[in-house]
Coordinates of C-alpha atoms in Angstrom, one line a residue:
Chain A
L1 CA 75.0 81.4 -60.0
K2 CA 72.2 79.6 -58.1
E3 CA 73.1 81.7 -55.0
K4 CA 72.7 85.0 -56.9
H5 CA 69.3 83.9 -58.3
K6 CA 67.5 82.5 -55.3
I7 CA 64.0 83.2 -56.6
L8 CA 64.6 81.8 -60.1
H9 CA 66.2 78.8 -58.5
R10 CA 63.3 78.2 -56.2
L11 CA 60.8 78.5 -59.1
L12 CA 62.8 75.9 -61.0
Q13 CA 62.9 73.5 -58.0
N14 CA 59.4 74.1 -56.6
S15 CA 56.5 75.2 -58.8
S16 CA 54.1 75.3 -56.0
S17 CA 55.8 78.2 -54.1
P18 CA 54.3 81.5 -55.5
V19 CA 56.3 84.7 -55.8
D20 CA 54.9 87.7 -53.8
L21 CA 53.9 90.6 -56.0
Chain B
P1 CA 60.2 58.4 -87.8
Q2 CA 62.2 61.6 -87.6
V3 CA 59.2 63.7 -88.8
A4 CA 56.9 61.9 -86.4
D5 CA 59.4 62.8 -83.5
Q6 CA 59.4 66.4 -84.7
K7 CA 55.6 66.5 -84.8
T8 CA 55.5 65.1 -81.2
L9 CA 57.9 67.7 -80.0
A10 CA 55.9 70.5 -81.6
K11 CA 52.7 69.2 -80.0
Q12 CA 54.3 68.9 -76.5
I13 CA 55.6 72.4 -76.7
Y14 CA 52.3 73.8 -77.9
E15 CA 50.4 72.0 -75.2
A16 CA 52.8 73.3 -72.5
Y17 CA 52.3 76.8 -73.9
L18 CA 48.5 76.6 -73.7
K19 CA 48.6 75.1 -70.3
N20 CA 51.0 77.5 -68.7
F21 CA 50.1 81.0 -70.0
N22 CA 47.1 82.7 -68.7
M23 CA 46.9 84.9 -71.8
N24 CA 47.6 83.9 -75.4
K25 CA 47.2 85.4 -78.8
S26 CA 43.9 83.8 -79.6
K27 CA 42.3 85.0 -76.4
A28 CA 43.9 88.5 -76.8
R29 CA 42.7 88.9 -80.4
T30 CA 39.1 87.9 -79.4
I31 CA 39.2 90.7 -76.8
L32 CA 40.9 93.2 -79.1
T33 CA 38.5 92.6 -82.0
G34 CA 35.5 93.2 -79.8
K35 CA 34.2 89.6 -79.9
T36 CA 33.7 89.4 -76.1
S37 CA 30.5 90.2 -74.3
T38 CA 32.3 92.7 -72.0
P39 CA 34.8 95.0 -73.7
P40 CA 37.9 95.9 -71.7
F41 CA 37.9 99.0 -69.6
V42 CA 39.9 101.7 -71.5
I43 CA 42.6 103.6 -69.5
H44 CA 43.3 106.8 -71.5
D45 CA 43.9 109.5 -68.8
M46 CA 44.6 110.0 -65.1
E47 CA 41.0 109.7 -64.2
T48 CA 40.4 106.3 -65.9
L49 CA 43.7 105.1 -64.5
Q50 CA 42.5 105.8 -61.0
L51 CA 39.2 104.0 -61.7
A52 CA 41.1 101.0 -63.0
E53 CA 43.4 101.0 -59.9
Q54 CA 40.3 100.9 -57.7
T55 CA 38.9 97.9 -59.5
L56 CA 41.0 96.0 -62.1
V57 CA 44.4 96.2 -60.4
A58 CA 43.3 96.8 -56.8
K59 CA 45.3 93.8 -55.7
M60 CA 48.5 95.0 -57.3
V61 CA 48.2 98.6 -56.1
G62 CA 46.7 97.8 -52.7
S63 CA 49.4 95.3 -51.9
S64 CA 51.8 98.0 -50.9
G65 CA 50.6 101.0 -48.9
A66 CA 53.9 102.7 -50.0
L67 CA 52.4 103.2 -53.5
L68 CA 49.5 105.4 -52.3
N69 CA 51.4 108.7 -52.4
K70 CA 53.4 107.9 -55.5
D71 CA 52.7 109.5 -58.8
A72 CA 50.9 107.8 -61.6
E73 CA 54.1 106.9 -63.5
V74 CA 55.5 105.0 -60.5
R75 CA 52.2 103.2 -59.9
I76 CA 52.1 102.1 -63.6
F77 CA 55.7 101.0 -63.4
H78 CA 54.8 98.9 -60.3
C79 CA 51.9 97.2 -62.2
C80 CA 54.2 96.5 -65.2
Q81 CA 56.6 94.8 -62.8
C82 CA 53.8 92.7 -61.3
T83 CA 52.8 91.5 -64.7
S84 CA 56.4 90.8 -65.6
V85 CA 56.9 88.7 -62.5
E86 CA 53.7 86.7 -63.2
T87 CA 54.9 86.1 -66.7
V88 CA 58.4 85.0 -65.6
T89 CA 56.7 82.4 -63.3
E90 CA 54.6 81.2 -66.2
L91 CA 57.7 81.1 -68.5
T92 CA 59.6 79.1 -65.9
E93 CA 56.9 76.4 -65.8
F94 CA 56.7 76.5 -69.6
A95 CA 60.5 76.0 -69.8
K96 CA 60.3 73.0 -67.4
S97 CA 57.8 71.4 -69.8
V98 CA 60.0 71.7 -72.8
P99 CA 61.5 68.2 -73.3
G100 CA 65.1 68.1 -72.1
F101 CA 65.1 71.4 -70.2
S102 CA 64.7 69.9 -66.8
N103 CA 67.7 67.5 -67.4
L104 CA 70.0 70.4 -68.0
D105 CA 72.5 71.5 -65.3
L106 CA 70.6 73.7 -62.8
N107 CA 73.0 76.6 -63.3
D108 CA 72.3 76.5 -67.0
Q109 CA 68.6 76.4 -66.4
V110 CA 69.0 79.6 -64.4
T111 CA 71.1 81.2 -67.1
L112 CA 68.7 80.3 -69.9
L113 CA 65.8 81.9 -67.9
K114 CA 67.8 84.9 -66.8
Y115 CA 68.7 85.9 -70.5
G116 CA 65.5 84.5 -72.2
V117 CA 62.6 85.6 -70.1
H118 CA 62.5 89.2 -71.2
E119 CA 62.9 88.4 -74.9
A120 CA 60.1 85.9 -74.6
L121 CA 58.0 88.4 -72.6
F122 CA 58.3 91.1 -75.3
A123 CA 57.5 88.6 -78.1
M124 CA 54.4 87.5 -76.2
L125 CA 53.4 91.0 -75.3
A126 CA 53.0 91.8 -79.0
S127 CA 49.9 89.4 -78.9
C128 CA 48.3 91.8 -76.4
M129 CA 49.0 95.0 -78.5
N130 CA 47.5 96.7 -81.4
K131 CA 48.5 100.1 -82.9
D132 CA 46.4 101.9 -80.3
G133 CA 47.2 100.2 -77.1
L134 CA 47.8 97.2 -74.9
L135 CA 45.6 94.8 -73.0
V136 CA 46.3 94.8 -69.2
A137 CA 45.0 93.1 -66.1
H138 CA 44.5 89.7 -67.7
G139 CA 42.5 91.3 -70.6
S140 CA 40.1 93.2 -68.5
G141 CA 41.7 96.6 -69.2
F142 CA 43.2 98.4 -72.3
I143 CA 45.7 101.1 -71.8
T144 CA 46.2 103.5 -74.7
R145 CA 49.5 104.0 -76.5
E146 CA 48.9 107.8 -76.4
F147 CA 48.4 107.8 -72.6
L148 CA 51.6 105.8 -72.1
K149 CA 53.5 108.2 -74.4
S150 CA 52.1 111.2 -72.5
L151 CA 53.7 110.1 -69.2
R152 CA 56.7 112.0 -68.0
R153 CA 60.2 110.9 -69.0
P154 CA 61.8 108.4 -68.5
F155 CA 58.6 106.3 -68.1
S156 CA 57.2 107.6 -71.4
Q157 CA 60.1 105.8 -73.1
M158 CA 59.2 102.4 -71.6
M159 CA 56.5 101.0 -73.9
E160 CA 56.9 102.8 -77.2
P161 CA 59.8 100.6 -78.4
K162 CA 57.7 97.5 -77.6
F163 CA 54.8 98.9 -79.6
Q164 CA 57.1 99.5 -82.6
F165 CA 58.5 96.0 -82.3
A166 CA 55.0 94.5 -81.9
M167 CA 53.5 96.2 -85.0
K168 CA 56.3 94.7 -87.2
F169 CA 56.1 91.3 -85.4
N170 CA 52.3 91.1 -85.6
S171 CA 52.5 91.7 -89.4
L172 CA 54.0 88.2 -89.6
E173 CA 50.6 86.9 -88.5
L174 CA 51.9 84.1 -86.3
D175 CA 49.4 82.0 -84.3
D176 CA 49.8 80.4 -80.9
S177 CA 51.2 77.2 -82.3
D178 CA 54.0 79.2 -84.0
L179 CA 54.6 81.4 -81.0
A180 CA 54.9 78.4 -78.7
L181 CA 57.9 77.1 -80.7
F182 CA 59.3 80.6 -81.1
V183 CA 59.3 81.1 -77.3
A184 CA 60.9 77.7 -76.7
A185 CA 63.6 78.6 -79.2
I186 CA 64.2 81.9 -77.4
I187 CA 64.7 80.1 -74.1
C188 CA 66.8 77.2 -75.3
C189 CA 69.6 79.3 -76.7
G190 CA 73.1 78.0 -76.8
D191 CA 75.0 81.4 -76.8
R192 CA 73.9 82.9 -73.5
P193 CA 76.8 84.1 -71.4
G194 CA 78.2 81.7 -68.8
L195 CA 76.5 78.4 -69.9
V196 CA 78.3 75.3 -68.7
N197 CA 77.1 72.6 -71.0
V198 CA 76.8 74.4 -74.4
P199 CA 76.7 71.3 -76.6
H200 CA 73.7 69.9 -74.7
I201 CA 71.8 73.1 -75.1
E202 CA 72.8 73.5 -78.7
R203 CA 71.4 70.1 -79.5
M204 CA 68.1 71.1 -77.9
Q205 CA 68.1 74.4 -79.7
E206 CA 68.7 72.7 -83.0
S207 CA 65.8 70.3 -82.6
I208 CA 63.4 73.2 -81.6
V209 CA 64.6 75.4 -84.5
N210 CA 64.2 72.5 -86.9
V211 CA 60.7 71.9 -85.6
L212 CA 59.9 75.6 -85.9
H213 CA 61.1 75.6 -89.5
L214 CA 59.0 72.5 -90.4
H215 CA 56.0 73.8 -88.6
L216 CA 56.1 77.2 -90.4
K217 CA 56.3 75.5 -93.7
S218 CA 53.1 73.6 -93.1
N219 CA 51.3 76.3 -91.2
H220 CA 52.2 79.2 -93.5
P221 CA 52.9 77.5 -96.9
D222 CA 52.5 80.8 -98.8
N223 CA 55.1 82.7 -96.8
E224 CA 58.4 81.1 -97.7
F225 CA 60.6 83.8 -96.0
L226 CA 58.8 83.6 -92.6
F227 CA 61.5 81.4 -91.0
P228 CA 64.4 83.7 -91.8
K229 CA 62.3 86.7 -90.8
L230 CA 61.6 85.1 -87.4
L231 CA 65.3 84.4 -87.0
Q232 CA 65.9 88.1 -87.5
K233 CA 63.3 88.9 -84.8
L234 CA 65.5 86.9 -82.3
V235 CA 68.2 89.5 -83.0
D236 CA 65.7 92.4 -82.7
L237 CA 64.4 91.1 -79.3
R238 CA 67.9 90.9 -77.9
Q239 CA 68.4 94.6 -78.8
L240 CA 65.0 95.5 -77.3
V241 CA 65.9 93.8 -74.0
T242 CA 69.3 95.5 -73.8
E243 CA 67.7 98.9 -74.2
H244 CA 64.9 97.9 -71.7
A245 CA 67.5 96.8 -69.1
Q246 CA 69.3 100.1 -69.5
L247 CA 66.1 102.1 -69.0
V248 CA 65.2 100.1 -65.9
Q249 CA 68.6 100.8 -64.4
E250 CA 68.2 104.5 -65.1
I251 CA 64.7 104.5 -63.5
K252 CA 66.2 102.6 -60.5
K253 CA 68.9 105.2 -60.1
T254 CA 66.9 108.4 -60.6
E255 CA 63.4 107.6 -59.4
D256 CA 61.9 107.0 -56.0
T257 CA 60.8 103.5 -56.9
S258 CA 61.7 99.9 -56.0
L259 CA 62.5 96.9 -58.2
H260 CA 60.9 93.5 -57.5
P261 CA 63.5 91.1 -56.1
L262 CA 63.0 88.6 -58.9
L263 CA 63.6 91.3 -61.5
Q264 CA 66.6 92.5 -59.6
E265 CA 68.1 89.0 -59.8
I266 CA 67.5 88.9 -63.5
Y267 CA 68.9 92.3 -64.4
R268 CA 71.9 92.1 -62.1
D269 CA 75.1 91.6 -64.2
M270 CA 72.9 90.9 -67.2
Y271 CA 74.5 92.9 -70.1

Protein backbone atom coordinates (compact mmCIF):
# COMPACT_ATOMS: atom_id res chain seq x y z
CA LEU A 1 0.00 0.00 0.00
CA LYS A 2 2.85 2.38 0.87
CA GLU A 3 4.30 1.77 -2.62
CA LYS A 4 1.05 2.83 -4.29
CA HIS A 5 0.79 5.97 -2.15
CA LYS A 6 4.29 7.42 -2.30
CA ILE A 7 3.29 11.05 -1.72
CA LEU A 8 0.93 10.29 1.19
CA HIS A 9 3.62 8.09 2.66
CA ARG A 10 6.21 10.86 2.30
CA LEU A 11 3.87 13.39 3.94
CA LEU A 12 3.34 11.01 6.85
CA GLN A 13 7.07 10.43 7.28
CA ASN A 14 8.38 13.89 6.61
CA SER A 15 6.28 16.99 7.21
CA SER A 16 8.92 19.39 5.94
CA SER A 17 8.79 18.18 2.32
CA PRO A 18 6.14 20.22 0.50
CA VAL A 19 4.02 18.89 -2.35
CA ASP A 20 4.36 20.73 -5.67
CA LEU A 21 1.13 22.29 -6.85
CA PRO B 1 -10.19 10.99 35.98
CA GLN B 2 -11.91 9.65 32.87
CA VAL B 3 -13.70 12.97 32.24
CA ALA B 4 -10.40 14.82 32.76
CA ASP B 5 -8.75 12.55 30.15
CA GLN B 6 -11.58 13.21 27.72
CA LYS B 7 -11.26 16.97 28.20
CA THR B 8 -7.51 16.73 27.58
CA LEU B 9 -8.09 14.78 24.37
CA ALA B 10 -10.67 17.34 23.18
CA LYS B 11 -8.22 20.17 23.92
CA GLN B 12 -5.31 18.43 22.12
CA ILE B 13 -7.43 17.83 19.02
CA TYR B 14 -8.79 21.39 18.98
CA GLU B 15 -5.28 22.85 19.34
CA ALA B 16 -4.00 20.63 16.51
CA TYR B 17 -6.91 21.84 14.33
CA LEU B 18 -6.20 25.53 15.01
CA LYS B 19 -2.49 25.03 14.43
CA ASN B 20 -2.67 23.05 11.19
CA PHE B 21 -5.49 24.59 9.16
CA ASN B 22 -4.89 27.89 7.46
CA MET B 23 -8.66 28.53 7.24
CA ASN B 24 -11.24 27.75 9.89
CA LYS B 25 -14.92 28.46 10.44
CA SER B 26 -14.36 31.44 12.70
CA LYS B 27 -12.06 33.15 10.14
CA ALA B 28 -14.37 32.25 7.25
CA ARG B 29 -17.49 33.60 9.00
CA THR B 30 -15.69 36.88 9.80
CA ILE B 31 -15.01 37.32 6.08
CA LEU B 32 -18.42 36.08 4.90
CA THR B 33 -20.31 38.38 7.27
CA GLY B 34 -18.37 41.44 6.07
CA LYS B 35 -16.47 42.02 9.29
CA THR B 36 -13.08 42.42 7.62
CA SER B 37 -11.56 45.69 6.40
CA THR B 38 -11.08 44.34 2.85
CA PRO B 39 -13.98 42.31 1.48
CA PRO B 40 -13.13 39.33 -0.76
CA PHE B 41 -12.96 39.90 -4.51
CA VAL B 42 -16.14 38.50 -6.06
CA ILE B 43 -15.78 36.14 -9.04
CA HIS B 44 -19.13 36.01 -10.82
CA ASP B 45 -18.32 35.85 -14.55
CA MET B 46 -15.50 35.15 -17.02
CA GLU B 47 -14.15 38.70 -16.73
CA THR B 48 -13.86 38.69 -12.92
CA LEU B 49 -12.42 35.17 -13.13
CA GLN B 50 -9.63 36.41 -15.39
CA LEU B 51 -8.93 39.32 -13.03
CA ALA B 52 -8.73 36.93 -10.08
CA GLU B 53 -6.39 34.65 -12.03
CA GLN B 54 -4.01 37.54 -12.65
CA THR B 55 -3.92 38.52 -8.97
CA LEU B 56 -5.32 36.14 -6.34
CA VAL B 57 -4.40 32.78 -7.83
CA ALA B 58 -1.55 33.86 -10.13
CA LYS B 59 0.76 31.34 -8.47
CA MET B 60 -1.61 28.42 -9.12
CA VAL B 61 -2.46 29.35 -12.71
CA GLY B 62 1.02 30.59 -13.57
CA SER B 63 2.72 27.48 -12.24
CA SER B 64 1.92 25.65 -15.43
CA GLY B 65 2.17 27.25 -18.85
CA ALA B 66 0.02 24.40 -20.12
CA LEU B 67 -3.02 26.07 -18.56
CA LEU B 68 -2.77 29.27 -20.57
CA ASN B 69 -4.75 28.01 -23.53
CA LYS B 70 -7.26 25.92 -21.57
CA ASP B 71 -10.84 26.98 -21.10
CA ALA B 72 -12.12 28.52 -17.87
CA GLU B 73 -13.61 25.24 -16.62
CA VAL B 74 -10.28 23.42 -16.82
CA ARG B 75 -8.48 26.33 -15.11
CA ILE B 76 -11.03 26.37 -12.26
CA PHE B 77 -10.70 22.57 -11.95
CA HIS B 78 -6.93 23.01 -11.66
CA CYS B 79 -7.34 25.61 -8.88
CA CYS B 80 -9.76 23.29 -7.03
CA GLN B 81 -7.11 20.57 -7.18
CA CYS B 82 -4.42 22.91 -5.80
CA THR B 83 -6.67 23.81 -2.86
CA SER B 84 -7.47 20.12 -2.28
CA VAL B 85 -3.76 19.21 -2.28
CA GLU B 86 -3.01 21.99 0.23
CA THR B 87 -5.82 20.80 2.48
CA VAL B 88 -4.73 17.15 2.22
CA THR B 89 -1.25 18.20 3.45
CA GLU B 90 -2.83 20.13 6.33
CA LEU B 91 -5.07 17.15 7.14
CA THR B 92 -2.05 14.84 7.20
CA GLU B 93 -0.31 17.07 9.75
CA PHE B 94 -3.54 17.32 11.75
CA ALA B 95 -3.94 13.52 11.76
CA LYS B 96 -0.37 13.09 12.99
CA SER B 97 -1.22 15.34 15.96
CA VAL B 98 -4.25 13.24 16.96
CA PRO B 99 -3.08 11.18 19.97
CA GLY B 100 -2.42 7.58 18.92
CA PHE B 101 -2.47 8.14 15.14
CA SER B 102 1.31 8.14 14.67
CA ASN B 103 1.60 4.87 16.60
CA LEU B 104 -0.60 3.08 14.06
CA ASP B 105 0.83 0.76 11.42
CA LEU B 106 2.06 3.00 8.56
CA ASN B 107 -0.12 1.19 6.01
CA ASP B 108 -3.15 1.90 8.19
CA GLN B 109 -2.20 5.57 8.45
CA VAL B 110 -2.13 5.69 4.63
CA THR B 111 -5.51 3.92 4.40
CA LEU B 112 -7.16 6.24 6.94
CA LEU B 113 -5.98 9.29 5.02
CA LYS B 114 -6.83 7.83 1.61
CA TYR B 115 -10.47 7.29 2.61
CA GLY B 116 -10.84 10.13 5.12
CA VAL B 117 -9.35 13.22 3.54
CA HIS B 118 -12.14 13.97 1.06
CA GLU B 119 -14.88 13.48 3.65
CA ALA B 120 -12.98 15.83 5.99
CA LEU B 121 -12.34 18.25 3.15
CA PHE B 122 -16.03 18.55 2.25
CA ALA B 123 -17.04 18.88 5.92
CA MET B 124 -14.58 21.77 6.32
CA LEU B 125 -15.47 23.30 2.95
CA ALA B 126 -18.95 24.00 4.35
CA SER B 127 -17.35 26.56 6.70
CA CYS B 128 -16.29 28.57 3.63
CA MET B 129 -19.71 28.44 1.99
CA ASN B 130 -22.95 30.33 2.25
CA LYS B 131 -26.02 29.94 0.05
CA ASP B 132 -24.55 32.35 -2.54
CA GLY B 133 -20.98 31.15 -2.93
CA LEU B 134 -17.66 29.96 -1.66
CA LEU B 135 -14.53 31.63 -0.26
CA VAL B 136 -11.45 30.86 -2.35
CA ALA B 137 -7.74 31.80 -2.40
CA HIS B 138 -7.37 31.70 1.40
CA GLY B 139 -10.39 33.96 1.84
CA SER B 140 -9.26 36.69 -0.55
CA GLY B 141 -11.84 35.72 -3.18
CA PHE B 142 -15.49 34.66 -3.29
CA ILE B 143 -16.78 32.65 -6.25
CA THR B 144 -20.54 32.69 -6.72
CA ARG B 145 -22.65 29.54 -6.74
CA GLU B 146 -24.50 30.80 -9.86
CA PHE B 147 -21.23 31.22 -11.76
CA LEU B 148 -20.13 27.70 -10.82
CA LYS B 149 -23.53 26.37 -11.93
CA SER B 150 -23.23 28.20 -15.25
CA LEU B 151 -20.02 26.37 -16.26
CA ARG B 152 -20.34 23.68 -18.92
CA ARG B 153 -21.01 20.07 -17.97
CA PRO B 154 -19.54 18.05 -16.31
CA PHE B 155 -17.74 20.88 -14.41
CA SER B 156 -21.05 22.54 -13.48
CA GLN B 157 -21.94 19.41 -11.49
CA MET B 158 -18.82 19.57 -9.34
CA MET B 159 -19.74 22.05 -6.61
CA GLU B 160 -23.55 22.08 -6.43
CA PRO B 161 -23.82 18.85 -4.35
CA LYS B 162 -21.25 20.33 -1.92
CA PHE B 163 -23.38 23.49 -1.56
CA GLN B 164 -26.46 21.37 -0.88
CA PHE B 165 -24.62 19.39 1.77
CA ALA B 166 -23.09 22.56 3.27
CA MET B 167 -26.43 24.36 3.67
CA LYS B 168 -27.82 21.46 5.76
CA PHE B 169 -24.54 20.94 7.62
CA ASN B 170 -24.18 24.67 8.44
CA SER B 171 -27.70 24.69 9.91
CA LEU B 172 -26.28 22.54 12.75
CA GLU B 173 -24.25 25.63 13.76
CA LEU B 174 -21.09 23.79 14.78
CA ASP B 175 -18.10 25.84 15.88
CA ASP B 176 -14.41 25.09 15.35
CA SER B 177 -14.10 23.11 18.60
CA ASP B 178 -16.91 20.78 17.42
CA LEU B 179 -15.50 20.57 13.89
CA ALA B 180 -12.04 19.62 15.18
CA LEU B 181 -13.47 16.53 16.89
CA PHE B 182 -15.75 15.74 13.96
CA VAL B 183 -12.79 15.82 11.52
CA ALA B 184 -10.74 13.61 13.87
CA ALA B 185 -13.68 11.15 14.01
CA ILE B 186 -13.84 11.09 10.19
CA ILE B 187 -10.15 10.21 9.91
CA CYS B 188 -9.98 7.65 12.72
CA CYS B 189 -12.60 5.36 11.25
CA GLY B 190 -12.36 1.61 11.86
CA ASP B 191 -14.29 0.43 8.80
CA ARG B 192 -12.09 1.69 5.95
CA PRO B 193 -11.28 -1.03 3.38
CA GLY B 194 -7.99 -2.86 3.88
CA LEU B 195 -7.14 -1.82 7.44
CA VAL B 196 -4.70 -4.20 9.16
CA ASN B 197 -5.13 -3.39 12.86
CA VAL B 198 -8.87 -2.74 13.13
CA PRO B 199 -9.18 -3.13 16.96
CA HIS B 200 -6.52 -0.48 17.56
CA ILE B 201 -8.30 2.02 15.29
CA GLU B 202 -11.71 1.14 16.71
CA ARG B 203 -10.43 1.97 20.21
CA MET B 204 -9.16 5.35 18.98
CA GLN B 205 -12.43 5.98 17.16
CA GLU B 206 -14.42 5.10 20.26
CA SER B 207 -12.54 7.57 22.45
CA ILE B 208 -12.86 10.36 19.87
CA VAL B 209 -16.58 9.73 19.29
CA ASN B 210 -17.17 9.64 23.08
CA VAL B 211 -15.32 12.93 23.47
CA LEU B 212 -17.35 14.42 20.61
CA HIS B 213 -20.60 13.33 22.30
CA LEU B 214 -19.53 14.80 25.64
CA HIS B 215 -18.32 18.01 24.03
CA LEU B 216 -21.56 18.54 22.08
CA LYS B 217 -23.59 18.05 25.26
CA SER B 218 -21.73 20.85 27.01
CA ASN B 219 -21.25 23.13 23.98
CA HIS B 220 -24.83 22.78 22.65
CA PRO B 221 -26.92 21.92 25.74
CA ASP B 222 -30.19 22.90 24.00
CA ASN B 223 -29.71 20.62 21.00
CA GLU B 224 -30.03 17.08 22.35
CA PHE B 225 -30.20 15.46 18.89
CA LEU B 226 -27.04 17.09 17.57
CA PHE B 227 -24.87 14.00 18.15
CA PRO B 228 -27.10 11.56 16.19
CA LYS B 229 -27.52 14.20 13.47
CA LEU B 230 -23.74 14.44 13.15
CA LEU B 231 -23.40 10.66 12.94
CA GLN B 232 -25.83 10.80 10.01
CA LYS B 233 -23.59 13.43 8.37
CA LEU B 234 -20.76 10.86 8.36
CA VAL B 235 -22.96 8.68 6.14
CA ASP B 236 -23.91 11.63 3.90
CA LEU B 237 -20.23 12.58 3.48
CA ARG B 238 -19.33 9.08 2.36
CA GLN B 239 -21.99 9.28 -0.35
CA LEU B 240 -20.82 12.77 -1.37
CA VAL B 241 -17.24 11.51 -1.78
CA THR B 242 -18.34 8.45 -3.80
CA GLU B 243 -20.19 10.71 -6.24
CA HIS B 244 -17.29 13.17 -6.33
CA ALA B 245 -14.78 10.39 -7.12
CA GLN B 246 -17.01 9.19 -9.98
CA LEU B 247 -17.24 12.70 -11.41
CA VAL B 248 -13.46 13.17 -11.21
CA GLN B 249 -12.97 9.86 -13.08
CA GLU B 250 -15.41 11.04 -15.75
CA ILE B 251 -13.58 14.37 -16.12
CA LYS B 252 -10.26 12.54 -16.33
CA LYS B 253 -11.59 10.30 -19.12
CA THR B 254 -13.45 12.85 -21.21
CA GLU B 255 -11.61 16.14 -20.68
CA ASP B 256 -8.21 17.38 -21.71
CA THR B 257 -6.99 17.90 -18.16
CA SER B 258 -4.55 16.35 -15.73
CA LEU B 259 -5.00 15.11 -12.18
CA HIS B 260 -2.47 15.98 -9.48
CA PRO B 261 -0.28 12.94 -8.56
CA LEU B 262 -1.36 13.10 -4.89
CA LEU B 263 -5.04 13.06 -5.86
CA GLN B 264 -4.36 10.26 -8.38
CA GLU B 265 -2.95 8.15 -5.54
CA ILE B 266 -5.99 8.82 -3.39
CA TYR B 267 -8.61 8.12 -6.06
CA ARG B 268 -6.92 5.00 -7.48
CA ASP B 269 -8.79 1.83 -6.39
CA MET B 270 -10.80 3.91 -3.93
CA TYR B 271 -14.41 2.77 -4.35
